[in-house]
Tab-separated table of C-alpha atoms in Angstrom:
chain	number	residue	atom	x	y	z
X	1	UNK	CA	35.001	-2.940	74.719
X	2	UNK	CA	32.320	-4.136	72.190
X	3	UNK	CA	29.636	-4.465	74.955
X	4	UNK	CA	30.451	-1.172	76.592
X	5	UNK	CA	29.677	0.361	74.008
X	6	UNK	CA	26.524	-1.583	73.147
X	7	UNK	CA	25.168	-0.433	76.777
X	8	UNK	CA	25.994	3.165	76.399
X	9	UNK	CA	24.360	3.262	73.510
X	10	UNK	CA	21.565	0.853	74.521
X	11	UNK	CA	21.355	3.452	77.429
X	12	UNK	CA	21.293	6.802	75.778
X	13	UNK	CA	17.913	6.146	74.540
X	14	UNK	CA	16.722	5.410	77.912
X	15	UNK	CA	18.075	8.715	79.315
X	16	UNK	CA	15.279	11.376	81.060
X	17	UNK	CA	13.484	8.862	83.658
X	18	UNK	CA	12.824	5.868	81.840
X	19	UNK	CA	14.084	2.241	83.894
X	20	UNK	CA	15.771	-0.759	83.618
X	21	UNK	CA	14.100	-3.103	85.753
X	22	UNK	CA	15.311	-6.127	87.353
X	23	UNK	CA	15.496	-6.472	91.181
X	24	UNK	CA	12.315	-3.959	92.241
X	25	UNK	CA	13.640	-4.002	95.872
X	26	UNK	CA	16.624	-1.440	94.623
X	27	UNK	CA	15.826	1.339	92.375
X	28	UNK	CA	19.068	3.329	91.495
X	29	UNK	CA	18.825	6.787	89.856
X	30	UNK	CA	21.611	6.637	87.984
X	31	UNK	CA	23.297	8.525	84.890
X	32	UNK	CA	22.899	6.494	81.468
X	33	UNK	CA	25.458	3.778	80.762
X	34	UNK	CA	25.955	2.970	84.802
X	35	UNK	CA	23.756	-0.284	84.637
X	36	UNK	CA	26.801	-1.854	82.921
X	37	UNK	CA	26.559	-5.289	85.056
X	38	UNK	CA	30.314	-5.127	85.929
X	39	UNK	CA	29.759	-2.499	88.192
X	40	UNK	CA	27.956	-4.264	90.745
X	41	UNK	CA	28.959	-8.568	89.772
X	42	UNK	CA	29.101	-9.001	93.719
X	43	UNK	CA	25.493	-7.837	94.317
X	44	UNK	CA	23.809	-10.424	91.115
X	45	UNK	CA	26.161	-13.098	92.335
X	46	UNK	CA	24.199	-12.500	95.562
X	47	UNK	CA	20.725	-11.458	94.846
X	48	UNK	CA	19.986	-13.520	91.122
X	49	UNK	CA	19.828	-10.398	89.124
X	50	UNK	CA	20.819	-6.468	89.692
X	51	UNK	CA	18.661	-3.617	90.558
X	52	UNK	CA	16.057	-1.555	88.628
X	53	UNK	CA	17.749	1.842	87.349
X	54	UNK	CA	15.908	5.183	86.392
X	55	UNK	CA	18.609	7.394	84.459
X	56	UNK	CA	18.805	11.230	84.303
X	57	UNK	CA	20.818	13.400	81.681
X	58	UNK	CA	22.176	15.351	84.267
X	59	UNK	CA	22.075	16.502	87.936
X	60	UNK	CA	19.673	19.113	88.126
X	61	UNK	CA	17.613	17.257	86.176
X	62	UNK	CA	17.801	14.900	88.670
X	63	UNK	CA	17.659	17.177	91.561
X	64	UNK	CA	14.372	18.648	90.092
X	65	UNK	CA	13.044	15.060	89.682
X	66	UNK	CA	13.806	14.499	93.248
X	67	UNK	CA	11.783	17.149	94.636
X	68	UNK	CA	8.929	16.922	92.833
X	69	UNK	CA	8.805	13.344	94.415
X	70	UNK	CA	10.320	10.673	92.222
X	71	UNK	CA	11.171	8.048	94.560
X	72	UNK	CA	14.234	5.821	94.160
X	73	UNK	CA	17.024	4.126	96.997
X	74	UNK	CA	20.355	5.154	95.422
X	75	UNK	CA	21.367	8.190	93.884
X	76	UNK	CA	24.780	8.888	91.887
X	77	UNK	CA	25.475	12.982	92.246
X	78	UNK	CA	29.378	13.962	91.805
X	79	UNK	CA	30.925	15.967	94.371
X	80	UNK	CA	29.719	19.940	93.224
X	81	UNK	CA	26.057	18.796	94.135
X	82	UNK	CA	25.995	16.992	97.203
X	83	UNK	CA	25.951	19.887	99.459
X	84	UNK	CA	22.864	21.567	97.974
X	85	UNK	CA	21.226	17.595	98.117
X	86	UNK	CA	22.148	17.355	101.287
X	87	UNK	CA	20.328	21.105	102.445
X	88	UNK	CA	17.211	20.077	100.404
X	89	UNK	CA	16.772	16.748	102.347
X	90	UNK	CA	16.950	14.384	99.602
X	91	UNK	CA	19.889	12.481	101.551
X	92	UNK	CA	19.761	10.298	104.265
X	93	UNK	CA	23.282	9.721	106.070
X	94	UNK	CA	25.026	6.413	105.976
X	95	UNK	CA	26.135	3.968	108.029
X	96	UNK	CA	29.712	2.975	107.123
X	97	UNK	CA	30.072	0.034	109.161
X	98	UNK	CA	27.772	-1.758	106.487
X	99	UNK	CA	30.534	-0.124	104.216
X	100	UNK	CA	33.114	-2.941	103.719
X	101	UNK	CA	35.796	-1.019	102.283
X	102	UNK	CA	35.257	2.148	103.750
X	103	UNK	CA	38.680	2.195	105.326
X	104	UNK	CA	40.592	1.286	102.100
X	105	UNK	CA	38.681	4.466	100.395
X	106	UNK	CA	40.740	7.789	99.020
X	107	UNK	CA	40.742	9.898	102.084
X	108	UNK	CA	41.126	12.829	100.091
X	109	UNK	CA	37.577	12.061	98.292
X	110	UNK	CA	35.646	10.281	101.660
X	111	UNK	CA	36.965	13.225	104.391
X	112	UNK	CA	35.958	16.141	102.382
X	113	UNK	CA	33.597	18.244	105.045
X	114	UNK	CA	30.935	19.175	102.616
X	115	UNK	CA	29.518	15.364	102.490
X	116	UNK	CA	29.247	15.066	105.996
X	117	UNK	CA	26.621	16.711	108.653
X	118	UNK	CA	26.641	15.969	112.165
X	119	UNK	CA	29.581	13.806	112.457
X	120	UNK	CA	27.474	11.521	109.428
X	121	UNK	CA	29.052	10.846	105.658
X	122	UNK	CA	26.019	11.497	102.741
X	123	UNK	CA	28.080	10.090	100.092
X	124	UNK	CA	30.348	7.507	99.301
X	125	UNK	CA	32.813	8.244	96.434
X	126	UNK	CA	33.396	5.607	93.780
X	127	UNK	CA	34.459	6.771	90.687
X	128	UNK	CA	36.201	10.070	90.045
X	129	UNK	CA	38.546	10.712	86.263
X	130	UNK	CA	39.219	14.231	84.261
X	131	UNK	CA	37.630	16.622	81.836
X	132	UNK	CA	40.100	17.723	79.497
X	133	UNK	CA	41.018	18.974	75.668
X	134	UNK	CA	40.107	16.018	73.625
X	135	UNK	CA	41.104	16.092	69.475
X	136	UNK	CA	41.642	14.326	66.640
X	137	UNK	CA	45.264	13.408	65.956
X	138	UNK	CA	44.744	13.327	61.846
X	139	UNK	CA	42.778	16.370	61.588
X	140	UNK	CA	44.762	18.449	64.360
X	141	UNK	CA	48.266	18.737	65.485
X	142	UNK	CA	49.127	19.012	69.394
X	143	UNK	CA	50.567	22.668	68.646
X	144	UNK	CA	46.941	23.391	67.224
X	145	UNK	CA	45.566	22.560	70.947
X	146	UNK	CA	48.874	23.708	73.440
X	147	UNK	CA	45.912	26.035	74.539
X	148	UNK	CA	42.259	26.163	75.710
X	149	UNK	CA	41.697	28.899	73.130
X	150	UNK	CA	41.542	26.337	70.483
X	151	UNK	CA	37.899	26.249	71.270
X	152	UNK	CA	36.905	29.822	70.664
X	153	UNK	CA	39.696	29.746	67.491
X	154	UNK	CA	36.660	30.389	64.544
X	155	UNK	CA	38.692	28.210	62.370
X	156	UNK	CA	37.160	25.996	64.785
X	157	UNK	CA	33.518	26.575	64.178
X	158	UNK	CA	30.821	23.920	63.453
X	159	UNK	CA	33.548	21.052	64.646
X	160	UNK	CA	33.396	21.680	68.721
X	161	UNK	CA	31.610	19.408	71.414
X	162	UNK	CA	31.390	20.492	75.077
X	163	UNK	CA	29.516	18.579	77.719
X	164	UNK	CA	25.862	19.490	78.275
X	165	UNK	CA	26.984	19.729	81.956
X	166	UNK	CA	26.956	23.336	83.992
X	167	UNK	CA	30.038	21.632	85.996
X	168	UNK	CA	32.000	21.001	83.191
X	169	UNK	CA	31.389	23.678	81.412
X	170	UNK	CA	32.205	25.935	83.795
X	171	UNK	CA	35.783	23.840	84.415
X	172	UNK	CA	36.470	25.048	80.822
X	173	UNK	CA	35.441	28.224	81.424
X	174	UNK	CA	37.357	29.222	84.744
X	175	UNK	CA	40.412	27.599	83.358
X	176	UNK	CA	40.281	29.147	80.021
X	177	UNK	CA	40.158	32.917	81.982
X	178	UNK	CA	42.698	31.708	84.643
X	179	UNK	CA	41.006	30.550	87.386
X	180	UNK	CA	42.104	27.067	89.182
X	181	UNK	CA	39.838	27.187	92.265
X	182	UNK	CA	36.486	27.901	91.759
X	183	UNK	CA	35.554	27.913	95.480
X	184	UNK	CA	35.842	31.881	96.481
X	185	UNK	CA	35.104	33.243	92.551
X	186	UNK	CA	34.324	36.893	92.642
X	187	UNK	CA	31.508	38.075	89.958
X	188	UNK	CA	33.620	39.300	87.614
X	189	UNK	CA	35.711	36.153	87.023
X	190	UNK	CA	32.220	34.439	86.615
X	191	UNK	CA	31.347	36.731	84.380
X	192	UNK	CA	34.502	36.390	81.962
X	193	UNK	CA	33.854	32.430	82.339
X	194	UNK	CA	30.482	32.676	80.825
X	195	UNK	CA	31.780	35.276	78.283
X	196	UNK	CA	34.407	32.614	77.063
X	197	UNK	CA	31.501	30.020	76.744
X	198	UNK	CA	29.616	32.301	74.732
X	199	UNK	CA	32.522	32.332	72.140
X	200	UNK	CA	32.855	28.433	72.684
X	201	UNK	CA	28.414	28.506	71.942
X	202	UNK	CA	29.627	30.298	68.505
X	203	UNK	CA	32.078	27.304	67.251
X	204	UNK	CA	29.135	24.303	68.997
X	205	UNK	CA	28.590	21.238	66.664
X	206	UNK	CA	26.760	19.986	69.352
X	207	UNK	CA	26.520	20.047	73.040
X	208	UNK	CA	27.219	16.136	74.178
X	209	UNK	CA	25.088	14.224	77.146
X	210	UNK	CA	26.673	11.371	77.263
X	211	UNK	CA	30.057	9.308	75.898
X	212	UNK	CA	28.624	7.472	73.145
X	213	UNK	CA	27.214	10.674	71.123
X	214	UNK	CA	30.352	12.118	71.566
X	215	UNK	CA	32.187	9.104	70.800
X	216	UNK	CA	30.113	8.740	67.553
X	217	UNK	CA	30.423	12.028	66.441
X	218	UNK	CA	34.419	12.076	66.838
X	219	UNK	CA	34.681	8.648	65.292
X	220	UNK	CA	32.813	10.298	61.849
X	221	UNK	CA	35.398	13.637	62.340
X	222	UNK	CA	32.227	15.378	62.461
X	223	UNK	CA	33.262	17.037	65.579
X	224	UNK	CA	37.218	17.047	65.781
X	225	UNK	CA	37.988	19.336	69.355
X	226	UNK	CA	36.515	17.718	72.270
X	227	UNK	CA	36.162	18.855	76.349
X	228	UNK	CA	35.628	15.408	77.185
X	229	UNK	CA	36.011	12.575	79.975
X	230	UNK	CA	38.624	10.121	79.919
X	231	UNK	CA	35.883	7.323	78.984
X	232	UNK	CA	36.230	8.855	75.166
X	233	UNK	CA	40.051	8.910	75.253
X	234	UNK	CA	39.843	5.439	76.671
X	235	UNK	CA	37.210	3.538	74.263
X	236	UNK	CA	37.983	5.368	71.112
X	237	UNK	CA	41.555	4.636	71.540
X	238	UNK	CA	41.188	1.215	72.307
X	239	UNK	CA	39.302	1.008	68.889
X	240	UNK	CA	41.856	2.393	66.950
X	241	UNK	CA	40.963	5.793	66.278
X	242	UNK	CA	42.681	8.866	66.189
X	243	UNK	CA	42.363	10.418	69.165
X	244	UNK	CA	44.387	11.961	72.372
X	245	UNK	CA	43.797	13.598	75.510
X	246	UNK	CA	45.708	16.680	76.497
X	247	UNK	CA	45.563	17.486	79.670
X	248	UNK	CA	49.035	19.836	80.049
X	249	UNK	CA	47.489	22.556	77.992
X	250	UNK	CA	49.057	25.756	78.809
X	251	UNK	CA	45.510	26.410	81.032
X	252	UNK	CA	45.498	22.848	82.104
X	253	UNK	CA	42.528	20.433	82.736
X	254	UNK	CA	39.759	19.364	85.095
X	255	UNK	CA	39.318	16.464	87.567
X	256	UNK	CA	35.769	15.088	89.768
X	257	UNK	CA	34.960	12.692	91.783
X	258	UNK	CA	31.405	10.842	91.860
X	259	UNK	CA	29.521	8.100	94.417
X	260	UNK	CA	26.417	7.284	95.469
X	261	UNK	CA	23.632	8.608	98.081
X	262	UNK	CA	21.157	6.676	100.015
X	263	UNK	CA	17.553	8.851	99.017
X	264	UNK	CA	15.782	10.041	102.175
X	265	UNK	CA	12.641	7.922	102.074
X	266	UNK	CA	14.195	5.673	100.130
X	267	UNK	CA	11.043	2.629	99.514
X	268	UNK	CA	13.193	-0.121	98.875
X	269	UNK	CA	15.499	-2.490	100.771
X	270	UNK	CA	18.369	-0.861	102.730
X	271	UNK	CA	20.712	-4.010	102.876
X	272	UNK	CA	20.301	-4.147	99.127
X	273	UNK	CA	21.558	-0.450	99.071
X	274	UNK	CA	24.804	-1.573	101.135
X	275	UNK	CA	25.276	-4.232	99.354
X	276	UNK	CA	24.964	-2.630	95.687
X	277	UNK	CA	27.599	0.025	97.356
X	278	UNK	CA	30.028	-2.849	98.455
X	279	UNK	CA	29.965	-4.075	94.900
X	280	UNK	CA	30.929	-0.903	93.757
X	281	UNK	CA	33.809	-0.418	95.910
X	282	UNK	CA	35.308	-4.197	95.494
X	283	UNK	CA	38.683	-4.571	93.828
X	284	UNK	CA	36.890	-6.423	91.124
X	285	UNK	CA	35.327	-3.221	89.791
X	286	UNK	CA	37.813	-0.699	90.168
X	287	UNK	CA	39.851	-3.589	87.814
X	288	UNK	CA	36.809	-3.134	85.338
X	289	UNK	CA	36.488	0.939	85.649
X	290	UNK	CA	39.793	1.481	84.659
X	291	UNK	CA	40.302	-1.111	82.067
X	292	UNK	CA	37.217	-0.915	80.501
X	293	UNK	CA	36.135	2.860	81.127
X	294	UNK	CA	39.625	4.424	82.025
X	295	UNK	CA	38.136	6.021	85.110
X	296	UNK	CA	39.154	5.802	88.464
X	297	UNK	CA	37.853	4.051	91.626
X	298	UNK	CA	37.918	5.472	94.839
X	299	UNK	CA	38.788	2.073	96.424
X	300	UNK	CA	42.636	3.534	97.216
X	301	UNK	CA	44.249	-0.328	98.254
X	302	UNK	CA	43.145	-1.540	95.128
X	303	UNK	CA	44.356	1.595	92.687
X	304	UNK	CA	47.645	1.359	94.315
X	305	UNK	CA	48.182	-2.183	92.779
X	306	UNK	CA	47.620	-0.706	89.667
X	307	UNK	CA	51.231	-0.113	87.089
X	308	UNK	CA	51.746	3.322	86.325
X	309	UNK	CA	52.090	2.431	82.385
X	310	UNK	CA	48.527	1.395	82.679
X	311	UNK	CA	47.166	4.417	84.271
X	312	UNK	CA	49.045	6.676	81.728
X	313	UNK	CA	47.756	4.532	79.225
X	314	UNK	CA	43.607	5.710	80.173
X	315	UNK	CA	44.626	9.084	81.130
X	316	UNK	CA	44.553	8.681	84.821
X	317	UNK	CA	48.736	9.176	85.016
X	318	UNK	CA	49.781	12.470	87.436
X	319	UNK	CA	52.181	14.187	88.059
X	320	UNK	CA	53.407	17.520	89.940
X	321	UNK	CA	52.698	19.569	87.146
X	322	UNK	CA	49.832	17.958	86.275
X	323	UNK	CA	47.742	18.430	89.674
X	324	UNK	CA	49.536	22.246	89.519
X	325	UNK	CA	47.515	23.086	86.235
X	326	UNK	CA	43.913	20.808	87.402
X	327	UNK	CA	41.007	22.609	88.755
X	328	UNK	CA	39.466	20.410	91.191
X	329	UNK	CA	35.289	20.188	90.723
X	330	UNK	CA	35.156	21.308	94.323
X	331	UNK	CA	31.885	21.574	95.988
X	332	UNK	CA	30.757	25.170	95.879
X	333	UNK	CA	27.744	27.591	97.467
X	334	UNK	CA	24.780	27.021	96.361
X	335	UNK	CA	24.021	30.544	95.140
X	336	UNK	CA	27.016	30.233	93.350
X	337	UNK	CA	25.819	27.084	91.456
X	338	UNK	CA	22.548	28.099	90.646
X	339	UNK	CA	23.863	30.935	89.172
X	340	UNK	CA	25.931	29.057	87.402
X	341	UNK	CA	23.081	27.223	85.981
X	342	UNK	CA	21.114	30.109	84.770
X	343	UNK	CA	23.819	31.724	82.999
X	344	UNK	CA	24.491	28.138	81.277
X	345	UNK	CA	20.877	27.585	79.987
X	346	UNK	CA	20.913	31.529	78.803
X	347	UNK	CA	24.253	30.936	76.923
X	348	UNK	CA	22.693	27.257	75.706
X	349	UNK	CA	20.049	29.757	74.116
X	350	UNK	CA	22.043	31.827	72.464
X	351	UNK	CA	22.184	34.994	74.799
């Protein structure tokens, strides 16, 4: 747990472009804290070290990046962007019989139409976990958080964190005005999201980009009301700290699923790419993600090995009621997300 933490924070500071090199046949654009070695042990056991990675802060940043012509091999969007990646050409399909576990993968995450075209996957899921109400067990009391309100509550203010993440946000947002699918919104439900995450702007320590900042700031009870992934639940428990994850608040939480991409153009070498995928998707890892990250792997044979007790015990247990009260990070219209994205950055700005 030690050195996870070491590399997210190690990471964080190389966040907005900069690399990791190693293995210059390989360049993966990746999001800070994914160069964790254990993620790919199959692929250095092969090759004598792992691949160069470029990180971004988030995926429009990314997607921006892309166009204007930064040139890497692998790409890790999560599932609300790949369609508009795909329609801007930055994808180039796959070929999943270099895919060795591609049968043993979560249909419901590999079949979803809006990651293929023309009979041809784009994406190949690997990790996917939740978003949900994240507090302080000292400083609050689980009838303080029984609803999403808690983070527009002005008793509240100065001691909030939300993700720095249009996706995300917009999870809290929807569910917080009671909306569970996000697919067929009309304009008026978008607009009461965004009016909720104005009032959630008003009670903003900070907004955090990645795990560790948020970790750090929760661990000092700076910030003591969280909308955060499991990873925080997971690490900061397994330190000792106060800290639980709600996810049957009376508006209920938020789940997503994330892979990788092979870049159109992509410079580098293509059986590399497979085989940095294959690592990714070997039992090994989804072992590691859990334990070590308390996300989950879209490798389905090797998740269904997994005890219950220890899913529960990261925050990946379910449950009827549970997947009743989730709002799925579906893949949406592009209009839709980009204006989701403006309205974000005007709220970020105070209007």
């Amino acid at each position: 747990m030690k050195h996870l933490r070491n590399a997210l924070l190690i990471s964080a500071s190389l966040v907005a472009g900069a690399a990791f090199a190693e293995d210059a046949e390989l360049v993966v654009f990746d999001w800070a804290g994914y160069e964790d070695p254990e993620f790919y042990v199959d692929f250095t056991e092969k090759h004598g070290d792992g691949p160069t990675f470029a990180f971004f802060s988030d995926e429009e940043e990314a997607f921006q990046k892309l166009r204007a012509g930064f040139k890497a091999d692998a790409v890790h969007p999560c599932s609300q962007s790949v369609p508009k990646w795909i329609e801007a050409g930055l994808l180039a399909p796959l070929d999943t019989s270099k895919i060795t576990e591609w049968d043993n993968l979560e249909p419901g995450f590999r079949d979803i139409k809006a990651y293929w075209q023309d009979g041809k996957p784009y994406f190949v899921p690997v990790d996917w976990g939740n978003t949900a109400l994240t507090y302080n067990t000292e400083l609050l009391k689980p009838e303080d958080v029984q609803s999403l309100k808690a983070f527009i509550d002005p008793k509240h203010a100065g001691r909030v964190s939300i993700p720095d993440n249009v996706d995300d946000a917009y999870a809290l947002g929807f569910l917080a005005t009671g909306v569970r699918d996000w697919t067929n919104v009309t304009d008026e439900q978008v607009q009461a999201a965004s009016d909720f995450l104005r009032q959630v702007h008003q009670n903003m320590r900070a907004y955090w980009t990645d795990g560790a900042s948020l970790a750090q700031m929760m661990q000092s009870g700076e910030v003591y009301l969280a909308w955060a992934w499991n990873e925080t639940f997971s690490t900061m428990s397994a330190e000792g700290h106060p800290i639980a994850m709600k996810r049957d608040t009376d508006e209920g939480s938020s789940s997503w699923v994330c892979g990788y991409s092979k870049l159109a153009d992509a410079p580098g070498n293509e059986d590399k790419f497979y085989d940095f995928v294959n690592a990714w998707l070997a039992p090994r890892t989804a072992d590691y993600i859990v334990s070590a990250w308390g996300y989950g792997h879209s490798n389905a044979a090797a998740m269904s090995k997994m005890s219950a007790e220890d899913l529960a015990a990261v925050g990946l247990e379910t449950s009827d009621k549970l997947r009743a009260g989730t709002l799925w990070q579906a893949p949406t219209s592009s209009d839709l997300r980009e204006k989701l994205i403006a309205d974000f950055e005007k709220i970020k700005a105070g209007f």
